[in-house]
PDB file of C-alpha atoms and ligand atoms in Angstrom:
ATOM      1  CA  MET O1162      50.311  12.862  -5.044  1.00  0.00           C
ATOM      2  CA  MET O1163      51.971  15.814  -2.938  1.00  0.00           C
ATOM      3  CA  LYS O1164      54.717  14.903  -0.143  1.00  0.00           C
ATOM      4  CA  LEU O1165      56.281  16.809   2.231  1.00  0.00           C
ATOM      5  CA  ILE O1166      60.023  15.804   2.510  1.00  0.00           C
ATOM      6  CA  ALA O1167      63.283  16.805   3.926  1.00  0.00           C
ATOM      7  CA  PRO O1168      65.549  18.837   1.839  1.00  0.00           C
ATOM      8  CA  THR O1169      67.411  16.495  -0.587  1.00  0.00           C
ATOM      9  CA  ALA O1170      70.341  16.814  -3.125  1.00  0.00           C
ATOM     10  CA  ALA O1171      68.735  14.896  -5.507  1.00  0.00           C
ATOM     11  CA  LEU O1172      65.812  17.510  -6.199  1.00  0.00           C
ATOM     12  CA  HIS O1173      68.788  20.023  -7.482  1.00  0.00           C
ATOM     13  CA  ALA O1174      67.439  20.467 -10.921  1.00  0.00           C
ATOM     14  CA  SER O1175      63.766  21.044  -9.998  1.00  0.00           C
ATOM     15  CA  TRP O1176      64.986  23.390  -7.145  1.00  0.00           C
ATOM     16  CA  LEU O1177      67.062  25.427 -10.103  1.00  0.00           C
ATOM     17  CA  GLU O1178      63.930  25.362 -11.872  1.00  0.00           C
ATOM     18  CA  ASN O1179      62.158  27.097  -8.934  1.00  0.00           C
ATOM     19  CA  LEU O1180      65.040  29.401  -8.527  1.00  0.00           C
ATOM     20  CA  ASP O1181      64.488  30.937 -12.015  1.00  0.00           C
ATOM     21  CA  GLU O1182      60.607  31.017 -11.157  1.00  0.00           C
ATOM     22  CA  TRP O1183      61.116  33.613  -8.291  1.00  0.00           C
ATOM     23  CA  GLY O1184      63.824  35.669 -10.427  1.00  0.00           C
ATOM     24  CA  GLY O1185      65.864  36.911  -7.233  1.00  0.00           C
ATOM     25  CA  ILE O1186      63.257  37.517  -4.834  1.00  0.00           C
ATOM     26  CA  GLN O1187      63.291  35.977  -1.221  1.00  0.00           C
ATOM     27  CA  GLN O1188      61.681  32.597  -1.094  1.00  0.00           C
ATOM     28  CA  ASP O1189      60.066  32.587   2.572  1.00  0.00           C
ATOM     29  CA  GLY O1190      60.964  29.518   4.743  1.00  0.00           C
ATOM     30  CA  ALA O1191      63.133  28.151   2.514  1.00  0.00           C
ATOM     31  CA  GLY O1192      66.445  28.789   4.583  1.00  0.00           C
ATOM     32  CA  VAL O1193      68.355  30.575   1.437  1.00  0.00           C
ATOM     33  CA  ARG O1194      69.651  33.187   3.467  1.00  0.00           C
ATOM     34  CA  ARG O1195      71.676  30.462   5.583  1.00  0.00           C
ATOM     35  CA  ALA O1196      73.087  29.371   2.113  1.00  0.00           C
ATOM     36  CA  GLU O1197      73.693  33.276   1.377  1.00  0.00           C
ATOM     37  CA  ALA O1198      75.557  33.824   4.791  1.00  0.00           C
ATOM     38  CA  LYS O1199      77.789  30.639   4.111  1.00  0.00           C
ATOM     39  CA  GLY O1200      78.538  32.067   0.704  1.00  0.00           C
ATOM     40  CA  LEU O1201      77.131  29.205  -0.888  1.00  0.00           C
ATOM     41  CA  ASP O1202      76.455  29.311  -4.517  1.00  0.00           C
ATOM     42  CA  LEU O1203      73.232  27.029  -4.636  1.00  0.00           C
ATOM     43  CA  ARG O1204      73.498  26.524  -8.805  1.00  0.00           C
ATOM     44  CA  SER O1205      76.616  24.497  -7.844  1.00  0.00           C
ATOM     45  CA  ALA O1206      75.676  20.983  -7.212  1.00  0.00           C
ATOM     46  CA  GLU O1207      78.763  20.620  -4.675  1.00  0.00           C
ATOM     47  CA  ASP O1208      77.320  23.956  -2.813  1.00  0.00           C
ATOM     48  CA  PHE O1209      73.737  22.883  -3.253  1.00  0.00           C
ATOM     49  CA  GLY O1210      74.487  19.598  -1.306  1.00  0.00           C
ATOM     50  CA  THR O1211      76.178  21.354   1.678  1.00  0.00           C
ATOM     51  CA  TRP O1212      73.418  23.725   1.994  1.00  0.00           C
ATOM     52  CA  VAL O1213      70.913  20.506   2.462  1.00  0.00           C
ATOM     53  CA  ASP O1214      73.246  19.121   4.510  1.00  0.00           C
ATOM     54  CA  THR O1215      73.510  22.380   6.822  1.00  0.00           C
ATOM     55  CA  LEU O1216      69.541  22.394   6.777  1.00  0.00           C
ATOM     56  CA  ARG O1217      69.332  18.972   8.128  1.00  0.00           C
ATOM     57  CA  ALA O1218      71.991  19.927  10.743  1.00  0.00           C
ATOM     58  CA  ASP O1219      70.184  23.049  11.788  1.00  0.00           C
ATOM     59  CA  GLU O1220      67.120  20.810  13.238  1.00  0.00           C
ATOM     60  CA  ARG O1221      69.580  19.879  15.885  1.00  0.00           C
ATOM     61  CA  PRO O1222      70.626  22.303  18.569  1.00  0.00           C
ATOM     62  CA  GLY O1223      74.042  23.046  19.017  1.00  0.00           C
ATOM     63  CA  SER O1224      77.230  25.599  18.285  1.00  0.00           C
ATOM     64  CA  HIS O1225      76.947  25.322  14.708  1.00  0.00           C
ATOM     65  CA  LEU O1226      73.840  27.081  14.748  1.00  0.00           C
ATOM     66  CA  PRO O1227      74.527  31.032  14.403  1.00  0.00           C
ATOM     67  CA  GLU O1228      73.846  33.481  17.210  1.00  0.00           C
ATOM     68  CA  GLY O1229      70.060  34.115  17.232  1.00  0.00           C
ATOM     69  CA  TYR O1230      69.615  31.177  15.389  1.00  0.00           C
ATOM     70  CA  ALA O1231      66.937  28.354  16.945  1.00  0.00           C
ATOM     71  CA  PRO O1232      66.996  24.824  15.856  1.00  0.00           C
ATOM     72  CA  SER O1233      64.527  24.536  12.727  1.00  0.00           C
ATOM     73  CA  ILE O1234      63.244  22.303  10.436  1.00  0.00           C
ATOM     74  CA  VAL O1235      62.701  22.821   6.880  1.00  0.00           C
ATOM     75  CA  ARG O1236      60.553  20.564   4.676  1.00  0.00           C
ATOM     76  CA  TRP O1237      59.958  20.931   1.130  1.00  0.00           C
ATOM     77  CA  ALA O1238      56.363  19.783  -0.880  1.00  0.00           C
ATOM     78  CA  VAL O1239      57.291  17.792  -3.863  1.00  0.00           C
ATOM     79  CA  GLU O1240      55.084  16.129  -6.408  1.00  0.00           C
ATOM     80  CA  ASN O1241      56.461  13.481  -8.795  1.00  0.00           C
ATOM     81  CA  ASP O1242      60.098  14.540  -7.850  1.00  0.00           C
ATOM     82  CA  ASP O1243      59.229  18.275  -8.844  1.00  0.00           C
ATOM     83  CA  TYR O1244      60.090  20.834  -6.083  1.00  0.00           C
ATOM     84  CA  LEU O1245      56.773  22.556  -5.242  1.00  0.00           C
ATOM     85  CA  GLY O1246      57.897  25.074  -2.284  1.00  0.00           C
ATOM     86  CA  ALA O1247      59.168  24.952   1.182  1.00  0.00           C
ATOM     87  CA  ILE O1248      57.979  25.571   5.178  1.00  0.00           C
ATOM     88  CA  GLN O1249      60.113  25.784   7.718  1.00  0.00           C
ATOM     89  CA  LEU O1250      59.538  25.652  11.463  1.00  0.00           C
ATOM     90  CA  ARG O1251      61.768  27.720  13.908  1.00  0.00           C
ATOM     91  CA  SER O1252      61.619  25.550  17.200  1.00  0.00           C
ATOM     92  CA  ALA O1253      61.561  29.014  19.685  1.00  0.00           C
ATOM     93  CA  LEU O1254      60.948  32.524  19.386  1.00  0.00           C
ATOM     94  CA  VAL O1255      64.586  33.184  20.405  1.00  0.00           C
ATOM     95  CA  SER O1256      65.405  36.806  18.948  1.00  0.00           C
ATOM     96  CA  ARG O1257      63.496  40.107  18.797  1.00  0.00           C
ATOM     97  CA  SER O1258      63.244  39.319  14.976  1.00  0.00           C
ATOM     98  CA  LEU O1259      61.809  36.179  15.265  1.00  0.00           C
ATOM     99  CA  GLN O1260      59.590  37.489  18.224  1.00  0.00           C
ATOM    100  CA  GLU O1261      58.397  40.588  16.379  1.00  0.00           C
ATOM    101  CA  LEU O1262      58.731  39.808  12.692  1.00  0.00           C
ATOM    102  CA  SER O1263      59.010  36.409  11.133  1.00  0.00           C
ATOM    103  CA  GLY O1264      57.498  34.082  14.124  1.00  0.00           C
ATOM    104  CA  HIS O1265      57.793  30.535  14.202  1.00  0.00           C
ATOM    105  CA  ILE O1266      56.559  29.175  10.583  1.00  0.00           C
ATOM    106  CA  GLY O1267      57.387  30.798   7.229  1.00  0.00           C
ATOM    107  CA  TYR O1268      56.827  29.192   3.698  1.00  0.00           C
ATOM    108  CA  SER O1269      56.667  30.039  -0.015  1.00  0.00           C
ATOM    109  CA  VAL O1270      55.376  28.260  -3.221  1.00  0.00           C
ATOM    110  CA  ARG O1271      57.067  28.407  -6.405  1.00  0.00           C
ATOM    111  CA  PRO O1272      55.211  30.873  -8.626  1.00  0.00           C
ATOM    112  CA  SER O1273      54.239  27.946 -11.193  1.00  0.00           C
ATOM    113  CA  ALA O1274      52.524  26.101  -8.497  1.00  0.00           C
ATOM    114  CA  ARG O1275      49.973  28.381  -6.721  1.00  0.00           C
ATOM    115  CA  ARG O1276      46.495  28.498  -6.007  1.00  0.00           C
ATOM    116  CA  ARG O1277      46.799  24.452  -5.902  1.00  0.00           C
ATOM    117  CA  GLY O1278      46.563  24.332  -2.071  1.00  0.00           C
ATOM    118  CA  VAL O1279      50.291  23.719  -1.529  1.00  0.00           C
ATOM    119  CA  ALA O1280      50.566  26.274   0.965  1.00  0.00           C
ATOM    120  CA  THR O1281      47.333  25.059   2.664  1.00  0.00           C
ATOM    121  CA  PHE O1282      48.939  21.443   2.646  1.00  0.00           C
ATOM    122  CA  MET O1283      52.116  22.247   3.757  1.00  0.00           C
ATOM    123  CA  LEU O1284      51.328  24.333   7.220  1.00  0.00           C
ATOM    124  CA  ARG O1285      48.795  21.824   8.228  1.00  0.00           C
ATOM    125  CA  SER O1286      51.594  18.883   7.353  1.00  0.00           C
ATOM    126  CA  MET O1287      53.953  21.615   9.491  1.00  0.00           C
ATOM    127  CA  LEU O1288      51.438  22.056  12.657  1.00  0.00           C
ATOM    128  CA  GLU O1289      51.557  18.441  13.241  1.00  0.00           C
ATOM    129  CA  THR O1290      55.291  18.224  13.538  1.00  0.00           C
ATOM    130  CA  ALA O1291      55.172  21.606  15.715  1.00  0.00           C
ATOM    131  CA  MET O1292      52.703  19.449  17.978  1.00  0.00           C
ATOM    132  CA  ASP O1293      54.992  16.308  18.171  1.00  0.00           C
ATOM    133  CA  GLN O1294      58.007  18.707  19.096  1.00  0.00           C
ATOM    134  CA  GLY O1295      55.989  19.675  22.280  1.00  0.00           C
ATOM    135  CA  LEU O1296      55.079  23.663  21.019  1.00  0.00           C
ATOM    136  CA  GLU O1297      51.935  24.470  22.559  1.00  0.00           C
ATOM    137  CA  LYS O1298      51.228  27.430  20.102  1.00  0.00           C
ATOM    138  CA  VAL O1299      52.651  29.020  17.079  1.00  0.00           C
ATOM    139  CA  LEU O1300      53.257  32.745  15.988  1.00  0.00           C
ATOM    140  CA  ILE O1301      52.854  32.900  12.054  1.00  0.00           C
ATOM    141  CA  THR O1302      52.760  36.605  10.473  1.00  0.00           C
ATOM    142  CA  CYS O1303      52.058  38.079   7.124  1.00  0.00           C
ATOM    143  CA  ASP O1304      51.979  41.016   5.407  1.00  0.00           C
ATOM    144  CA  ASP O1305      48.802  42.969   5.762  1.00  0.00           C
ATOM    145  CA  SER O1306      48.057  43.269   2.217  1.00  0.00           C
ATOM    146  CA  ASN O1307      49.334  39.301   1.393  1.00  0.00           C
ATOM    147  CA  GLU O1308      45.520  37.516   1.328  1.00  0.00           C
ATOM    148  CA  ALA O1309      46.832  34.236   0.129  1.00  0.00           C
ATOM    149  CA  SER O1310      49.113  34.215   2.935  1.00  0.00           C
ATOM    150  CA  ARG O1311      45.979  35.504   5.135  1.00  0.00           C
ATOM    151  CA  ARG O1312      43.631  33.178   3.927  1.00  0.00           C
ATOM    152  CA  THR O1313      46.211  29.992   4.337  1.00  0.00           C
ATOM    153  CA  ILE O1314      47.107  30.902   8.119  1.00  0.00           C
ATOM    154  CA  GLU O1315      42.876  31.321   8.958  1.00  0.00           C
ATOM    155  CA  ALA O1316      42.202  28.163   7.386  1.00  0.00           C
ATOM    156  CA  ALA O1317      44.488  26.816   9.576  1.00  0.00           C
ATOM    157  CA  GLY O1318      43.051  28.076  12.630  1.00  0.00           C
ATOM    158  CA  GLY O1319      44.904  31.146  12.915  1.00  0.00           C
ATOM    159  CA  VAL O1320      43.790  33.749  15.746  1.00  0.00           C
ATOM    160  CA  LEU O1321      44.700  37.309  14.856  1.00  0.00           C
ATOM    161  CA  GLU O1322      46.486  38.869  17.943  1.00  0.00           C
ATOM    162  CA  SER O1323      47.236  42.310  16.249  1.00  0.00           C
ATOM    163  CA  VAL O1324      48.274  44.105  12.772  1.00  0.00           C
ATOM    164  CA  ARG O1325      51.430  46.091  13.976  1.00  0.00           C
ATOM    165  CA  GLN O1326      52.737  49.156  11.947  1.00  0.00           C
ATOM    166  CA  PRO O1327      56.236  48.752  10.913  1.00  0.00           C
ATOM    167  CA  ASP O1328      58.899  50.438  13.118  1.00  0.00           C
ATOM    168  CA  ASP O1329      62.817  51.151  12.198  1.00  0.00           C
ATOM    169  CA  PHE O1330      63.825  47.719  13.288  1.00  0.00           C
ATOM    170  CA  ALA O1331      60.989  46.273  11.043  1.00  0.00           C
ATOM    171  CA  ARG O1332      61.841  48.542   8.371  1.00  0.00           C
ATOM    172  CA  GLU O1333      65.791  47.702   8.531  1.00  0.00           C
ATOM    173  CA  LEU O1334      65.067  43.817   8.341  1.00  0.00           C
ATOM    174  CA  GLY O1335      62.657  43.926   5.047  1.00  0.00           C
ATOM    175  CA  TYR O1336      59.060  44.453   6.879  1.00  0.00           C
ATOM    176  CA  PRO O1337      58.326  48.029   5.575  1.00  0.00           C
ATOM    177  CA  ASN O1338      54.376  47.149   5.700  1.00  0.00           C
ATOM    178  CA  PRO O1339      52.009  46.597   8.353  1.00  0.00           C
ATOM    179  CA  LEU O1340      52.353  43.101   9.698  1.00  0.00           C
ATOM    180  CA  ARG O1341      49.466  40.549  10.740  1.00  0.00           C
ATOM    181  CA  ARG O1342      50.238  38.413  14.004  1.00  0.00           C
ATOM    182  CA  TYR O1343      48.391  35.072  14.048  1.00  0.00           C
ATOM    183  CA  TRP O1344      48.559  32.717  16.842  1.00  0.00           C
ATOM    184  CA  ILE O1345      47.739  28.902  16.453  1.00  0.00           C
ATOM    185  CA  THR O1346      46.937  27.067  19.452  1.00  0.00           C
ATOM    186  CA  LEU O1347      48.126  23.053  19.028  1.00  0.00           C
TER     187      LEU O1347
HETATM  188  C1  LIG R2016      51.528  32.761   0.086  1.00  0.00           C
HETATM  189  C2  LIG R2016      51.394  31.657  -0.669  1.00  0.00           C
HETATM  190  C3  LIG R2016      52.663  30.707   0.070  1.00  0.00           C
HETATM  191  C4  LIG R2016      50.213  30.705  -1.100  1.00  0.00           C
HETATM  192  O1  LIG R2016      50.592  29.494  -1.605  1.00  0.00           O
HETATM  193  P1  LIG R2016      49.698  28.756  -2.289  1.00  0.00           P
HETATM  194  O2  LIG R2016      49.700  27.294  -2.307  1.00  0.00           O
HETATM  195  O3  LIG R2016      49.146  29.367  -3.782  1.00  0.00           O
HETATM  196  O4  LIG R2016      48.449  28.714  -1.468  1.00  0.00           O
HETATM  197  P2  LIG R2016      46.887  27.609  -1.373  1.00  0.00           P
HETATM  198  O5  LIG R2016      46.778  27.315  -2.572  1.00  0.00           O
HETATM  199  O6  LIG R2016      47.357  26.815  -0.491  1.00  0.00           O
HETATM  200  O7  LIG R2016      45.835  28.865  -1.158  1.00  0.00           O
HETATM  201  C5  LIG R2016      45.682  28.965   0.271  1.00  0.00           C
HETATM  202  C6  LIG R2016      44.350  30.357   0.139  1.00  0.00           C
HETATM  203  O8  LIG R2016      44.929  31.330  -0.397  1.00  0.00           O
HETATM  204  C7  LIG R2016      44.198  32.029  -1.639  1.00  0.00           C
HETATM  205  N1  LIG R2016      45.033  32.560  -2.720  1.00  0.00           N
HETATM  206  C8  LIG R2016      45.849  31.907  -3.263  1.00  0.00           C
HETATM  207  N2  LIG R2016      46.505  32.719  -3.844  1.00  0.00           N
HETATM  208  C9  LIG R2016      45.783  34.088  -3.796  1.00  0.00           C
HETATM  209  C10 LIG R2016      45.783  35.118  -4.321  1.00  0.00           C
HETATM  210  N3  LIG R2016      46.989  34.926  -5.352  1.00  0.00           N
HETATM  211  N4  LIG R2016      45.223  36.295  -4.146  1.00  0.00           N
HETATM  212  C11 LIG R2016      44.138  35.729  -3.425  1.00  0.00           C
HETATM  213  N5  LIG R2016      43.882  34.354  -2.658  1.00  0.00           N
HETATM  214  C12 LIG R2016      44.949  33.622  -3.030  1.00  0.00           C
HETATM  215  C13 LIG R2016      43.616  30.543  -1.851  1.00  0.00           C
HETATM  216  O9  LIG R2016      42.355  31.040  -2.750  1.00  0.00           O
HETATM  217  C14 LIG R2016      42.978  29.730  -0.574  1.00  0.00           C
HETATM  218  O10 LIG R2016      42.137  30.633  -0.015  1.00  0.00           O
HETATM  219  P3  LIG R2016      40.988  29.447   0.306  1.00  0.00           P
HETATM  220  O11 LIG R2016      41.306  28.539   0.835  1.00  0.00           O
HETATM  221  O12 LIG R2016      39.954  30.634   1.135  1.00  0.00           O
HETATM  222  O13 LIG R2016      40.332  29.537  -1.101  1.00  0.00           O
HETATM  223  C15 LIG R2016      52.486  31.867  -1.831  1.00  0.00           C
HETATM  224  O14 LIG R2016      51.368  32.588  -2.845  1.00  0.00           O
HETATM  225  C16 LIG R2016      53.793  32.530  -1.882  1.00  0.00           C
HETATM  226  O15 LIG R2016      54.750  31.486  -2.115  1.00  0.00           O
HETATM  227  N6  LIG R2016      54.085  33.840  -1.895  1.00  0.00           N
HETATM  228  C17 LIG R2016      55.274  34.472  -1.985  1.00  0.00           C
HETATM  229  C18 LIG R2016      55.691  34.227  -0.796  1.00  0.00           C
HETATM  230  C19 LIG R2016      54.632  34.238   0.705  1.00  0.00           C
HETATM  231  O16 LIG R2016      54.110  35.278   0.552  1.00  0.00           O
HETATM  232  N7  LIG R2016      55.016  33.600   1.605  1.00  0.00           N
HETATM  233  C20 LIG R2016      54.057  33.805   3.029  1.00  0.00           C
HETATM  234  C21 LIG R2016      54.856  34.851   3.860  1.00  0.00           C
HETATM  235  S1  LIG R2016      53.780  34.801   5.324  1.00  0.00           S
END
């Protein structure tokens, strides 16, 4: 049975298989950039443990958060101790980048686990967490051409606000395509 769990160092081997499947492409919502910013090598068991601890600590506000970071909750979808995907809830749109580009929630599913409802399951569960956190609505964005993500968001009740054309700011941060902006009222 699929479950959503907090990041754990116990799944290092399975997480690395997932990393190899991605072949260097960014995994949305996994918090990998947080490891890169700290210079961690996620292939090392020790650094992986430090990263997991960092993700858990990032759930709380405080001076350990980098500038422009809101407290955030990362959860992993797992099945029989296999890592399937990750989803991240940013508690507030505290930066221009969150407001204009990435929104409250980001997620990704490892290539070998796609089209089995993992993203749909993760998003539904995380929306309950968002509600528990007192959020009234969440912004979720996706590339205009990302049909899988669009369908995931729409199935969870996402209402399209607009499709924004990229500006220089968006391009600089790696969003070169038109971006669909959805709100989900909780
Ligand atoms: C987008 C992504 C998270 C979807 O994950 P998933 O677990 O395969 O999605 P699900 O199985 O829950 O399917 C969700 C919907 O997308 C559809 N879908 C899934 N893959 C699809 C594809 N390649 N093409 C078209 N539709 C697709 C499913 O049919 C389903 O729609 P339906 O309920 O109307 O049938 C996954 O493809 C991924 O990780 N992509 C790369 C990272 C990314 O784009 N993240 C989102 C950034 S906003």
